[in-house]
Tab-separated table of C-alpha atoms and ligand atoms in Angstrom:
chain	number	residue	atom	x	y	z
V	1	MET	CA	108.214	67.700	73.797
V	2	ARG	CA	111.420	68.355	71.861
V	3	LYS	CA	114.792	68.596	73.586
V	4	VAL	CA	115.902	72.168	74.335
V	5	ASN	CA	119.098	73.328	72.637
V	6	LYS	CA	120.524	75.004	75.727
V	7	GLU	CA	123.540	76.455	73.969
V	8	LYS	CA	121.394	78.068	71.282
V	9	LEU	CA	119.039	79.522	73.894
V	10	ILE	CA	121.907	81.014	75.885
V	11	THR	CA	123.403	82.469	72.706
V	12	ALA	CA	120.047	84.152	72.019
V	13	ALA	CA	119.992	85.565	75.560
V	14	VAL	CA	123.539	86.913	75.189
V	15	LYS	CA	122.534	88.570	71.909
V	16	ALA	CA	119.441	90.101	73.561
V	17	GLN	CA	121.541	91.371	76.476
V	18	LYS	CA	123.246	93.771	74.061
V	19	MET	CA	119.890	95.514	73.553
V	20	ALA	CA	119.340	96.216	77.264
V	21	CYS	CA	118.355	99.786	78.139
V	22	ALA	CA	120.096	100.066	81.488
V	23	PRO	CA	121.528	103.603	81.743
V	24	TYR	CA	121.037	103.741	85.539
V	25	SER	CA	122.280	100.429	86.896
V	26	LYS	CA	124.446	99.594	83.843
V	27	PHE	CA	123.501	95.999	84.691
V	28	ARG	CA	122.528	94.461	81.379
V	29	VAL	CA	120.395	91.344	81.491
V	30	GLY	CA	119.346	89.213	78.544
V	31	ALA	CA	116.669	86.535	78.491
V	32	ALA	CA	115.490	84.063	75.895
V	33	LEU	CA	112.424	81.844	76.121
V	34	ILE	CA	111.868	78.792	73.991
V	35	THR	CA	108.395	77.506	73.216
V	36	GLU	CA	107.469	73.855	73.096
V	37	ASN	CA	107.611	74.177	69.313
V	38	GLY	CA	111.167	75.460	69.399
V	39	LYS	CA	110.476	79.152	68.761
V	40	ILE	CA	112.832	81.520	70.595
V	41	ILE	CA	111.658	84.897	71.921
V	42	SER	CA	114.192	87.113	73.625
V	43	GLY	CA	114.225	90.288	75.684
V	44	ALA	CA	116.411	92.543	77.794
V	45	ASN	CA	115.875	94.790	80.783
V	46	VAL	CA	114.476	98.273	80.233
V	47	GLU	CA	115.036	100.894	82.934
V	48	SER	CA	113.229	104.159	83.617
V	49	ALA	CA	114.285	107.440	85.216
V	50	SER	CA	111.339	106.640	87.482
V	51	TYR	CA	113.195	103.593	88.757
V	52	GLY	CA	110.179	101.560	89.823
V	53	LEU	CA	108.967	101.352	86.234
V	54	THR	CA	111.977	99.279	85.249
V	55	CYS	CA	111.158	95.922	83.734
V	56	CYS	CA	113.401	92.870	83.948
V	57	ALA	CA	114.659	90.991	80.916
V	58	GLU	CA	112.695	87.862	81.831
V	59	ARG	CA	109.375	89.706	81.922
V	60	ILE	CA	110.096	91.607	78.720
V	61	ALA	CA	110.758	88.288	76.955
V	62	LEU	CA	107.695	86.676	78.539
V	63	PHE	CA	105.363	89.583	77.687
V	64	LYS	CA	106.642	89.666	74.114
V	65	ALA	CA	106.022	85.938	73.750
V	66	LEU	CA	102.585	85.966	75.370
V	67	THR	CA	101.345	88.891	73.302
V	68	ASP	CA	102.638	87.134	70.219
V	69	GLY	CA	100.288	84.267	71.028
V	70	GLU	CA	102.788	81.850	72.550
V	71	LYS	CA	101.444	79.842	75.466
V	72	ARG	CA	103.681	76.890	76.231
V	73	PHE	CA	107.314	77.267	77.160
V	74	SER	CA	110.051	74.690	77.716
V	75	ALA	CA	112.825	76.883	79.058
V	76	ILE	CA	114.199	80.359	79.649
V	77	ALA	CA	117.850	81.405	79.643
V	78	VAL	CA	118.878	84.410	81.736
V	79	VAL	CA	122.313	85.958	81.363
V	80	ALA	CA	124.104	88.857	83.035
V	81	ARG	CA	127.747	89.855	83.482
V	82	ILE	CA	128.141	88.782	87.085
V	83	ASP	CA	129.975	85.859	88.667
V	84	GLY	CA	127.740	82.824	88.651
V	85	GLY	CA	125.000	84.667	86.727
V	86	GLY	CA	122.066	86.705	88.035
V	87	MET	CA	119.116	84.880	89.516
V	88	PRO	CA	115.584	85.895	88.435
V	89	CYS	CA	113.926	88.303	90.852
V	90	GLY	CA	110.785	87.440	92.790
V	91	ALA	CA	108.434	89.265	90.416
V	92	CYS	CA	109.808	87.341	87.440
V	93	ARG	CA	109.531	84.075	89.351
V	94	GLN	CA	105.861	84.831	89.975
V	95	LEU	CA	105.144	85.560	86.304
V	96	LEU	CA	107.080	82.498	85.183
V	97	SER	CA	105.090	80.396	87.670
V	98	GLU	CA	101.872	81.634	86.104
V	99	TYR	CA	102.789	81.478	82.430
V	100	ALA	CA	105.702	79.054	82.139
V	101	PRO	CA	105.209	76.672	85.077
V	102	ASP	CA	106.904	73.724	83.399
V	103	ALA	CA	109.916	75.631	82.109
V	104	MET	CA	113.515	75.060	83.032
V	105	VAL	CA	115.554	78.152	83.934
V	106	TYR	CA	119.171	78.355	82.732
V	107	VAL	CA	121.274	80.991	84.458
V	108	CYS	CA	124.797	82.005	83.574
V	109	ASP	CA	127.394	84.735	83.562
V	110	SER	CA	127.317	86.058	80.006
V	111	ALA	CA	131.123	85.961	79.979
V	112	LYS	CA	131.037	82.216	80.766
V	113	PRO	CA	128.141	80.886	78.683
V	114	LYS	CA	129.221	77.291	79.146
V	115	GLN	CA	128.900	77.396	82.931
V	116	VAL	CA	125.187	77.038	83.339
V	117	LYS	CA	123.084	76.638	86.487
V	118	GLU	CA	119.752	74.907	85.994
V	119	PHE	CA	116.547	75.251	87.985
V	120	SER	CA	112.907	74.437	87.486
V	121	VAL	CA	110.397	77.277	87.860
V	122	LYS	CA	108.710	75.286	90.647
V	123	GLU	CA	112.010	75.067	92.487
V	124	LEU	CA	112.532	78.845	92.233
V	125	LEU	CA	109.097	79.678	93.615
V	126	PRO	CA	107.600	76.877	95.652
V	127	GLY	CA	103.981	77.395	96.631
V	128	ALA	CA	103.395	80.136	94.048
V	129	PHE	CA	100.193	82.158	94.254
V	130	LEU	CA	98.231	80.954	91.236
V	131	ASP	CA	94.554	81.285	91.902
V	132	PHE	CA	92.506	84.010	93.564
V	133	ARG	CA	89.080	82.487	93.153
V	134	PRO	CA	87.328	81.945	96.472
V	135	ALA	CA	86.459	78.410	97.439
V	136	VAL	CA	82.872	77.456	96.651
V	137	VAL	CA	80.907	77.203	99.921
T	1	LIG	N1	117.054	92.690	86.381
T	1	LIG	C1	116.620	91.834	85.424
T	1	LIG	O1	116.552	92.171	84.237
T	1	LIG	N2	116.252	90.584	85.815
T	1	LIG	C2	116.256	90.137	87.099
T	1	LIG	O2	115.785	89.043	87.369
T	1	LIG	C3	116.836	90.966	88.154
T	1	LIG	C4	117.143	92.370	87.787
T	1	LIG	C5	117.428	94.059	85.987
T	1	LIG	C6	116.477	95.119	86.445
T	1	LIG	C7	117.365	96.344	86.473
T	1	LIG	O3	117.354	96.942	85.196
T	1	LIG	C8	118.741	95.794	86.739
T	1	LIG	O4	118.674	94.397	86.530
T	1	LIG	C9	119.268	96.064	88.128
T	1	LIG	O5	118.366	95.636	89.088
C-alpha cells in the first residue's frame, strides 16, 4: 500500500469545502478520500430545507467514490472551520466502518490545515455493526 500524501488530501478537502451547500447551518464541511491506488475523491455537505435529508461531506465523498467503482480506501480527510476541526458524526462513522474499515481519518480546522488530528476508523467506532446475517443453527 502506498504512503498517503496527507497534505495533498487535506488540500483536496479544503477545495471541496468551498462547494458545500449549507445555506441553513452555514457550517461548510469538506472531505476527501484517497483510494489504495492514490485516486482522490472529494465531497462536501449538502443541506435540505427538510433538514433531516442533509448529507454530510464524508458520506457524499464516500458515495461518489463507491458509485464510481472504488472499493479500497487508505484515508479520508475531513475539514471544517472550527477550532480543532469537526469530528465525523456517528452515521458517517458507521458508513466508513462498512466501506473504508482500514482507512485513517485526518481531521483539521480548514484555517489551520497543518494541525491535523489522526484516528483510525476502528478507533472512531469500536464494535461497529457490520453483519446482520443470523447465526447458522
Ligand atoms: N456535517 C458534516 O458534513 N459532517 C459531519 O461529520 C458532521 C456534520 C454537516 C452536516 C450539516 O450540513 C452541518 O455539518 C451541520 O450539522
